[in-house]
PDB file of C-alpha atoms and ligand atoms in Angstrom:
ATOM      1  CA  MET A   1      73.704-109.458 -70.970  1.00 97.00           C
ATOM      2  CA  THR A   2      74.195-107.322 -73.887  1.00 98.00           C
ATOM      3  CA  PHE A   3      75.963-103.965 -73.629  1.00 98.00           C
ATOM      4  CA  GLU A   4      72.646-102.188 -74.221  1.00 98.00           C
ATOM      5  CA  GLU A   5      71.087-104.104 -71.551  1.00 98.00           C
ATOM      6  CA  ALA A   6      74.280-103.160 -69.238  1.00 98.00           C
ATOM      7  CA  HIS A   7      74.142 -99.360 -70.089  1.00 98.00           C
ATOM      8  CA  VAL A   8      70.144 -99.271 -68.994  1.00 98.00           C
ATOM      9  CA  LEU A   9      70.839-100.747 -65.612  1.00 98.00           C
ATOM     10  CA  ILE A  10      73.886 -98.326 -64.975  1.00 98.00           C
ATOM     11  CA  LYS A  11      71.878 -95.437 -66.271  1.00 98.00           C
ATOM     12  CA  GLN A  12      69.269 -95.940 -63.617  1.00 98.00           C
ATOM     13  CA  THR A  13      71.689 -97.473 -60.776  1.00 98.00           C
ATOM     14  CA  LEU A  14      74.364 -94.781 -60.775  1.00 98.00           C
ATOM     15  CA  PRO A  15      74.322 -90.955 -60.107  1.00 98.00           C
ATOM     16  CA  GLU A  16      75.278 -88.614 -62.838  1.00 98.00           C
ATOM     17  CA  LYS A  17      78.438 -88.170 -62.087  1.00 98.00           C
ATOM     18  CA  ARG A  18      79.370 -91.816 -61.433  1.00 98.00           C
ATOM     19  CA  TYR A  19      77.445 -92.449 -64.809  1.00 98.00           C
ATOM     20  CA  ILE A  20      79.717 -90.040 -66.850  1.00 98.00           C
ATOM     21  CA  HIS A  21      82.821 -91.333 -65.410  1.00 98.00           C
ATOM     22  CA  THR A  22      81.684 -94.904 -66.487  1.00 98.00           C
ATOM     23  CA  LEU A  23      81.176 -93.713 -70.073  1.00 98.00           C
ATOM     24  CA  GLY A  24      84.650 -92.153 -69.990  1.00 98.00           C
ATOM     25  CA  VAL A  25      86.069 -95.691 -69.062  1.00 99.00           C
ATOM     26  CA  VAL A  26      83.848 -97.250 -71.755  1.00 99.00           C
ATOM     27  CA  GLU A  27      85.346 -94.943 -74.244  1.00 98.00           C
ATOM     28  CA  THR A  28      88.997 -95.504 -72.910  1.00 98.00           C
ATOM     29  CA  ALA A  29      88.742 -99.496 -72.351  1.00 98.00           C
ATOM     30  CA  GLU A  30      87.349 -99.521 -75.861  1.00 98.00           C
ATOM     31  CA  ARG A  31      90.429 -97.520 -77.206  1.00 98.00           C
ATOM     32  CA  LEU A  32      93.096 -99.808 -75.184  1.00 98.00           C
ATOM     33  CA  ALA A  33      91.315-102.989 -76.317  1.00 98.00           C
ATOM     34  CA  ILE A  34      91.723-102.301 -79.964  1.00 98.00           C
ATOM     35  CA  GLN A  35      95.269-100.841 -79.444  1.00 98.00           C
ATOM     36  CA  TYR A  36      96.469-104.173 -77.422  1.00 98.00           C
ATOM     37  CA  GLY A  37      94.357-106.271 -79.521  1.00 98.00           C
ATOM     38  CA  GLU A  38      91.844-107.488 -76.786  1.00 98.00           C
ATOM     39  CA  ASP A  39      88.184-108.393 -77.082  1.00 98.00           C
ATOM     40  CA  VAL A  40      86.644-104.814 -77.823  1.00 98.00           C
ATOM     41  CA  GLU A  41      82.985-106.129 -76.679  1.00 98.00           C
ATOM     42  CA  GLN A  42      84.091-107.826 -73.546  1.00 98.00           C
ATOM     43  CA  ALA A  43      86.324-104.671 -72.550  1.00 98.00           C
ATOM     44  CA  ARG A  44      83.004-102.442 -73.048  1.00 98.00           C
ATOM     45  CA  LEU A  45      80.850-104.261 -71.145  1.00 98.00           C
ATOM     46  CA  ALA A  46      83.181-104.835 -68.177  1.00 99.00           C
ATOM     47  CA  ALA A  47      83.876-101.154 -68.297  1.00 99.00           C
ATOM     48  CA  MET A  48      80.095-100.247 -68.440  1.00 99.00           C
ATOM     49  CA  LEU A  49      79.457-102.499 -65.072  1.00 98.00           C
ATOM     50  CA  HIS A  50      82.687-102.062 -63.486  1.00 98.00           C
ATOM     51  CA  ASP A  51      81.104 -99.302 -60.767  1.00 98.00           C
ATOM     52  CA  TYR A  52      77.744-100.832 -60.331  1.00 98.00           C
ATOM     53  CA  ALA A  53      77.965-101.612 -56.793  1.00 98.00           C
ATOM     54  CA  LYS A  54      79.758 -98.344 -56.043  1.00 98.00           C
ATOM     55  CA  TYR A  55      77.124 -96.896 -53.961  1.00 98.00           C
ATOM     56  CA  PHE A  56      75.423 -99.770 -52.554  1.00 98.00           C
ATOM     57  CA  ASP A  57      74.760-100.039 -48.684  1.00 98.00           C
ATOM     58  CA  ILE A  58      78.070-100.843 -47.163  1.00 98.00           C
ATOM     59  CA  GLU A  59      76.417-103.264 -44.329  1.00 98.00           C
ATOM     60  CA  GLU A  60      74.805-104.958 -47.258  1.00 98.00           C
ATOM     61  CA  MET A  61      78.129-105.546 -49.213  1.00 98.00           C
ATOM     62  CA  ARG A  62      79.934-106.736 -46.045  1.00 98.00           C
ATOM     63  CA  GLN A  63      77.087-109.424 -45.777  1.00 98.00           C
ATOM     64  CA  VAL A  64      77.687-110.478 -49.314  1.00 98.00           C
ATOM     65  CA  VAL A  65      81.467-110.940 -48.310  1.00 98.00           C
ATOM     66  CA  ILE A  66      80.566-113.121 -45.470  1.00 98.00           C
ATOM     67  CA  GLU A  67      77.645-115.068 -47.186  1.00 97.00           C
ATOM     68  CA  GLU A  68      79.771-115.733 -50.551  1.00 97.00           C
ATOM     69  CA  GLY A  69      83.010-116.699 -48.788  1.00 97.00           C
ATOM     70  CA  LEU A  70      85.136-113.697 -50.055  1.00 97.00           C
ATOM     71  CA  ASP A  71      88.286-112.779 -48.781  1.00 96.00           C
ATOM     72  CA  LEU A  72      87.335-111.868 -45.140  1.00 97.00           C
ATOM     73  CA  ASN A  73      90.292-109.400 -45.226  1.00 96.00           C
ATOM     74  CA  LEU A  74      88.107-107.197 -47.396  1.00 97.00           C
ATOM     75  CA  LEU A  75      86.359-106.228 -43.906  1.00 97.00           C
ATOM     76  CA  GLN A  76      89.470-105.021 -42.432  1.00 96.00           C
ATOM     77  CA  TYR A  77      90.411-102.377 -45.151  1.00 95.00           C
ATOM     78  CA  GLY A  78      88.566 -99.473 -46.625  1.00 91.00           C
ATOM     79  CA  ASP A  79      85.108-100.022 -47.625  1.00 96.00           C
ATOM     80  CA  GLU A  80      85.911 -98.647 -51.000  1.00 96.00           C
ATOM     81  CA  LEU A  81      87.501-102.068 -51.714  1.00 98.00           C
ATOM     82  CA  LEU A  82      84.086-103.886 -51.253  1.00 98.00           C
ATOM     83  CA  HIS A  83      82.374-102.444 -54.678  1.00 98.00           C
ATOM     84  CA  ALA A  84      84.418-104.582 -57.038  1.00 98.00           C
ATOM     85  CA  PRO A  85      84.171-108.114 -55.781  1.00 98.00           C
ATOM     86  CA  VAL A  86      80.666-107.476 -54.485  1.00 98.00           C
ATOM     87  CA  GLY A  87      79.563-106.078 -57.599  1.00 98.00           C
ATOM     88  CA  ALA A  88      80.935-108.830 -59.530  1.00 98.00           C
ATOM     89  CA  VAL A  89      78.937-111.408 -57.384  1.00 98.00           C
ATOM     90  CA  LEU A  90      75.846-109.701 -57.463  1.00 98.00           C
ATOM     91  CA  LEU A  91      75.931-109.168 -61.303  1.00 98.00           C
ATOM     92  CA  ALA A  92      76.683-112.817 -61.511  1.00 98.00           C
ATOM     93  CA  ARG A  93      73.751-114.033 -59.437  1.00 97.00           C
ATOM     94  CA  GLN A  94      71.613-111.548 -61.586  1.00 98.00           C
ATOM     95  CA  TYR A  95      72.481-112.039 -65.240  1.00 98.00           C
ATOM     96  CA  ASP A  96      74.565-114.066 -67.703  1.00 98.00           C
ATOM     97  CA  LEU A  97      77.938-112.773 -67.985  1.00 98.00           C
ATOM     98  CA  ASP A  98      81.446-114.289 -69.137  1.00 98.00           C
ATOM     99  CA  GLN A  99      83.976-115.082 -66.448  1.00 98.00           C
ATOM    100  CA  ALA A 100      86.266-112.989 -68.360  1.00 98.00           C
ATOM    101  CA  VAL A 101      84.158-109.893 -67.909  1.00 98.00           C
ATOM    102  CA  LEU A 102      83.292-110.864 -64.135  1.00 98.00           C
ATOM    103  CA  SER A 103      87.430-111.151 -63.343  1.00 98.00           C
ATOM    104  CA  ALA A 104      87.821-107.500 -64.598  1.00 98.00           C
ATOM    105  CA  ILE A 105      85.138-106.284 -62.661  1.00 99.00           C
ATOM    106  CA  ARG A 106      85.981-108.078 -59.371  1.00 98.00           C
ATOM    107  CA  ASN A 107      89.694-106.901 -59.609  1.00 98.00           C
ATOM    108  CA  HIS A 108      89.219-103.376 -61.011  1.00 98.00           C
ATOM    109  CA  THR A 109      90.274-101.642 -57.926  1.00 98.00           C
ATOM    110  CA  THR A 110      93.238-103.742 -56.597  1.00 98.00           C
ATOM    111  CA  GLY A 111      94.420-105.781 -59.382  1.00 98.00           C
ATOM    112  CA  GLU A 112      95.543-109.144 -58.994  1.00 98.00           C
ATOM    113  CA  PRO A 113      98.738-111.035 -59.568  1.00 97.00           C
ATOM    114  CA  GLY A 114      98.556-112.719 -62.944  1.00 97.00           C
ATOM    115  CA  MET A 115      95.660-110.655 -64.244  1.00 98.00           C
ATOM    116  CA  SER A 116      94.432-111.172 -67.734  1.00 98.00           C
ATOM    117  CA  ARG A 117      94.963-108.554 -70.401  1.00 98.00           C
ATOM    118  CA  LEU A 118      91.228-107.638 -70.383  1.00 98.00           C
ATOM    119  CA  ASP A 119      91.706-107.096 -66.484  1.00 98.00           C
ATOM    120  CA  GLN A 120      94.469-105.061 -67.213  1.00 98.00           C
ATOM    121  CA  ILE A 121      92.746-102.778 -69.622  1.00 98.00           C
ATOM    122  CA  LEU A 122      89.568-102.379 -67.388  1.00 99.00           C
ATOM    123  CA  PHE A 123      92.167-101.416 -64.189  1.00 98.00           C
ATOM    124  CA  VAL A 124      94.015 -98.916 -66.790  1.00 98.00           C
ATOM    125  CA  ALA A 125      91.002 -97.332 -68.165  1.00 98.00           C
ATOM    126  CA  ASP A 126      89.458 -96.473 -64.898  1.00 98.00           C
ATOM    127  CA  ALA A 127      92.488 -94.868 -63.773  1.00 98.00           C
ATOM    128  CA  ILE A 128      93.051 -92.691 -66.901  1.00 98.00           C
ATOM    129  CA  GLU A 129      89.394 -92.037 -68.506  1.00 98.00           C
ATOM    130  CA  PRO A 130      89.069 -88.511 -69.589  1.00 98.00           C
ATOM    131  CA  ASN A 131      87.284 -87.061 -66.962  1.00 98.00           C
ATOM    132  CA  ARG A 132      89.781 -87.753 -64.277  1.00 98.00           C
ATOM    133  CA  ASN A 133      92.043 -85.035 -63.345  1.00 97.00           C
ATOM    134  CA  TYR A 134      94.324 -85.963 -60.491  1.00 94.00           C
ATOM    135  CA  PRO A 135      97.940 -84.961 -60.388  1.00 94.00           C
ATOM    136  CA  GLY A 136     100.167 -87.542 -62.503  1.00 94.00           C
ATOM    137  CA  VAL A 137      97.119 -88.642 -64.742  1.00 98.00           C
ATOM    138  CA  GLU A 138      98.991 -87.183 -67.714  1.00 97.00           C
ATOM    139  CA  LEU A 139     101.996 -89.522 -66.902  1.00 97.00           C
ATOM    140  CA  LEU A 140      99.647 -92.416 -66.679  1.00 98.00           C
ATOM    141  CA  ARG A 141      98.048 -91.595 -70.121  1.00 98.00           C
ATOM    142  CA  ALA A 142     101.407 -91.532 -71.575  1.00 98.00           C
ATOM    143  CA  GLU A 143     102.354 -94.800 -70.390  1.00 98.00           C
ATOM    144  CA  ALA A 144      99.132 -96.459 -71.510  1.00 98.00           C
ATOM    145  CA  ALA A 145     100.032 -94.997 -74.973  1.00 97.00           C
ATOM    146  CA  HIS A 146     102.967 -97.289 -75.316  1.00 96.00           C
ATOM    147  CA  SER A 147     102.798-100.329 -72.794  1.00 98.00           C
ATOM    148  CA  LEU A 148      99.914-101.872 -70.879  1.00 98.00           C
ATOM    149  CA  GLU A 149     102.045-103.384 -68.426  1.00 97.00           C
ATOM    150  CA  ALA A 150     103.844-100.199 -67.873  1.00 97.00           C
ATOM    151  CA  ALA A 151     100.617 -98.408 -67.405  1.00 98.00           C
ATOM    152  CA  VAL A 152      99.397-100.901 -64.587  1.00 98.00           C
ATOM    153  CA  VAL A 153     102.553-100.582 -62.758  1.00 97.00           C
ATOM    154  CA  ALA A 154     102.252 -96.570 -62.999  1.00 97.00           C
ATOM    155  CA  THR A 155      98.892 -96.930 -61.989  1.00 98.00           C
ATOM    156  CA  LEU A 156      99.698 -99.025 -58.899  1.00 98.00           C
ATOM    157  CA  LYS A 157     102.649 -96.857 -57.977  1.00 97.00           C
ATOM    158  CA  GLN A 158     100.055 -93.690 -58.123  1.00 97.00           C
ATOM    159  CA  THR A 159      97.426 -95.534 -55.856  1.00 97.00           C
ATOM    160  CA  ILE A 160      99.774 -96.613 -53.365  1.00 98.00           C
ATOM    161  CA  GLU A 161     101.051 -93.440 -53.274  1.00 97.00           C
ATOM    162  CA  PHE A 162      97.986 -91.836 -52.674  1.00 96.00           C
ATOM    163  CA  LEU A 163      96.960 -94.493 -49.757  1.00 97.00           C
ATOM    164  CA  LEU A 164     100.251 -93.823 -48.089  1.00 97.00           C
ATOM    165  CA  LYS A 165      99.699 -90.197 -48.138  1.00 97.00           C
ATOM    166  CA  LYS A 166      96.141 -90.737 -46.658  1.00 96.00           C
ATOM    167  CA  SER A 167      97.765 -92.807 -44.121  1.00 97.00           C
ATOM    168  CA  VAL A 168      95.176 -95.659 -44.881  1.00 95.00           C
ATOM    169  CA  ARG A 169      95.837 -99.364 -44.865  1.00 95.00           C
ATOM    170  CA  ILE A 170      96.944-100.856 -48.253  1.00 97.00           C
ATOM    171  CA  PHE A 171      95.084-104.090 -49.178  1.00 97.00           C
ATOM    172  CA  PRO A 172      97.778-106.842 -49.405  1.00 97.00           C
ATOM    173  CA  LEU A 173      96.446-107.739 -53.077  1.00 97.00           C
ATOM    174  CA  THR A 174      97.437-104.223 -54.287  1.00 98.00           C
ATOM    175  CA  ILE A 175     100.782-104.792 -53.011  1.00 98.00           C
ATOM    176  CA  GLU A 176     101.032-108.215 -54.354  1.00 97.00           C
ATOM    177  CA  THR A 177      99.860-107.096 -57.930  1.00 98.00           C
ATOM    178  CA  TYR A 178     102.503-104.362 -57.881  1.00 98.00           C
ATOM    179  CA  ASN A 179     105.252-107.069 -56.831  1.00 97.00           C
ATOM    180  CA  ASP A 180     104.059-109.378 -59.526  1.00 96.00           C
ATOM    181  CA  PHE A 181     104.084-106.823 -62.249  1.00 96.00           C
ATOM    182  CA  VAL A 182     107.609-105.229 -61.196  1.00 94.00           C
ATOM    183  CA  ASN A 183     108.855-108.456 -61.167  1.00 72.00           C
ATOM    184  CA  THR A 184     107.773-109.315 -65.043  1.00 56.00           C
ATOM    185  CA  PRO A 185     110.354-108.755 -67.427  1.00 56.00           C
TER     186      PRO A 185
HETATM  187  O1  DGI B 201      85.688 -96.835 -57.936  1.00 92.87           O
HETATM  188  P1  DGI B 201      86.516 -95.511 -58.474  1.00 92.87           P
HETATM  189  O2  DGI B 201      86.572 -94.471 -57.777  1.00 92.87           O
HETATM  190  O3  DGI B 201      86.235 -95.461 -59.879  1.00 92.87           O
HETATM  191  O4  DGI B 201      88.060 -96.296 -58.600  1.00 92.87           O
HETATM  192  P2  DGI B 201      88.605 -97.495 -57.862  1.00 92.87           P
HETATM  193  O5  DGI B 201      87.480 -98.702 -57.824  1.00 92.87           O
HETATM  194  O6  DGI B 201      89.813 -97.668 -58.054  1.00 92.87           O
HETATM  195  O7  DGI B 201      88.398 -97.008 -56.334  1.00 92.87           O
HETATM  196  C1  DGI B 201      89.398 -96.134 -55.726  1.00 92.87           C
HETATM  197  C2  DGI B 201      89.227 -96.302 -54.142  1.00 92.87           C
HETATM  198  O8  DGI B 201      89.676 -97.296 -53.864  1.00 92.87           O
HETATM  199  C3  DGI B 201      89.977 -94.894 -53.867  1.00 92.87           C
HETATM  200  O9  DGI B 201      89.419 -94.436 -52.707  1.00 92.87           O
HETATM  201  C4  DGI B 201      91.087 -95.640 -53.124  1.00 92.87           C
HETATM  202  C5  DGI B 201      90.736 -97.111 -52.725  1.00 92.87           C
HETATM  203  N1  DGI B 201      91.793 -98.116 -52.677  1.00 92.87           N
HETATM  204  C6  DGI B 201      92.334 -98.537 -53.843  1.00 92.87           C
HETATM  205  N2  DGI B 201      93.303 -99.490 -53.538  1.00 92.87           N
HETATM  206  C7  DGI B 201      93.076 -99.605 -52.360  1.00 92.87           C
HETATM  207  C8  DGI B 201      92.232 -98.734 -51.502  1.00 92.87           C
HETATM  208  N3  DGI B 201      91.833 -98.571 -50.330  1.00 92.87           N
HETATM  209  C9  DGI B 201      92.564 -99.252 -49.700  1.00 92.87           C
HETATM  210  N4  DGI B 201      92.309 -99.053 -48.079  1.00 92.87           N
HETATM  211  N5  DGI B 201      93.460-100.049 -49.733  1.00 92.87           N
HETATM  212  C10 DGI B 201      93.695-100.239 -51.093  1.00 92.87           C
HETATM  213  O10 DGI B 201      94.829-101.214 -51.355  1.00 92.87           O
HETATM  214 FE1   FE B 202      85.598 -98.716 -58.729  1.00 92.87          FE
HETATM  215 FE1   FE B 203      85.543 -96.692 -61.683  1.00 92.87          FE
END
């Protein structure tokens, strides 16, 4: 799938606000890929597609988790977690996409221990794209300017703090990713 094909698909799939967020993620992922020497075309494509399933029917997404043998724990946490792994599966079913791109889409919400540099770029770009304006986003942008790994840790900390304040369950993979990156010297 080319970037332009992905662009057409996303423009017709997502509502305006989410489409604008997506363009911000594309621009930011491209910038980070250049800065950190990763594949710019893969970063742009993963960013364009990352929220493909964001507004899909929750029951249908739960069904995909079961059918595809994805981690059944996904059904016991917030529904917000579904769109990343389910989006990757649905895209892989319909289009020819590199595993590296699918991996970045799959783990963009929680991260994953040992995630690739491309995964890290999408994970951070999603959190700091120019349309994001939550408290603390400037700190994440500053981290991303000097270290991709530091930005991953800062993003995980901000996500975990946000979930704690909301008193919702934290998906184990989010915590495992945090532990993995904090242990990395
Ligand atoms: O899809 P976006 O809004 O662009 O961003 P995202 O894919 O990072 O999704 C963010 C949402 O996911 C936000 O509502 C918090 C939720 N989330 C992230 N990590 C966890 C989580 N929800 C639960 N329950 N547990 C998590 O570990
Ligand atoms: Fe998302
Ligand atoms: Fe997003």
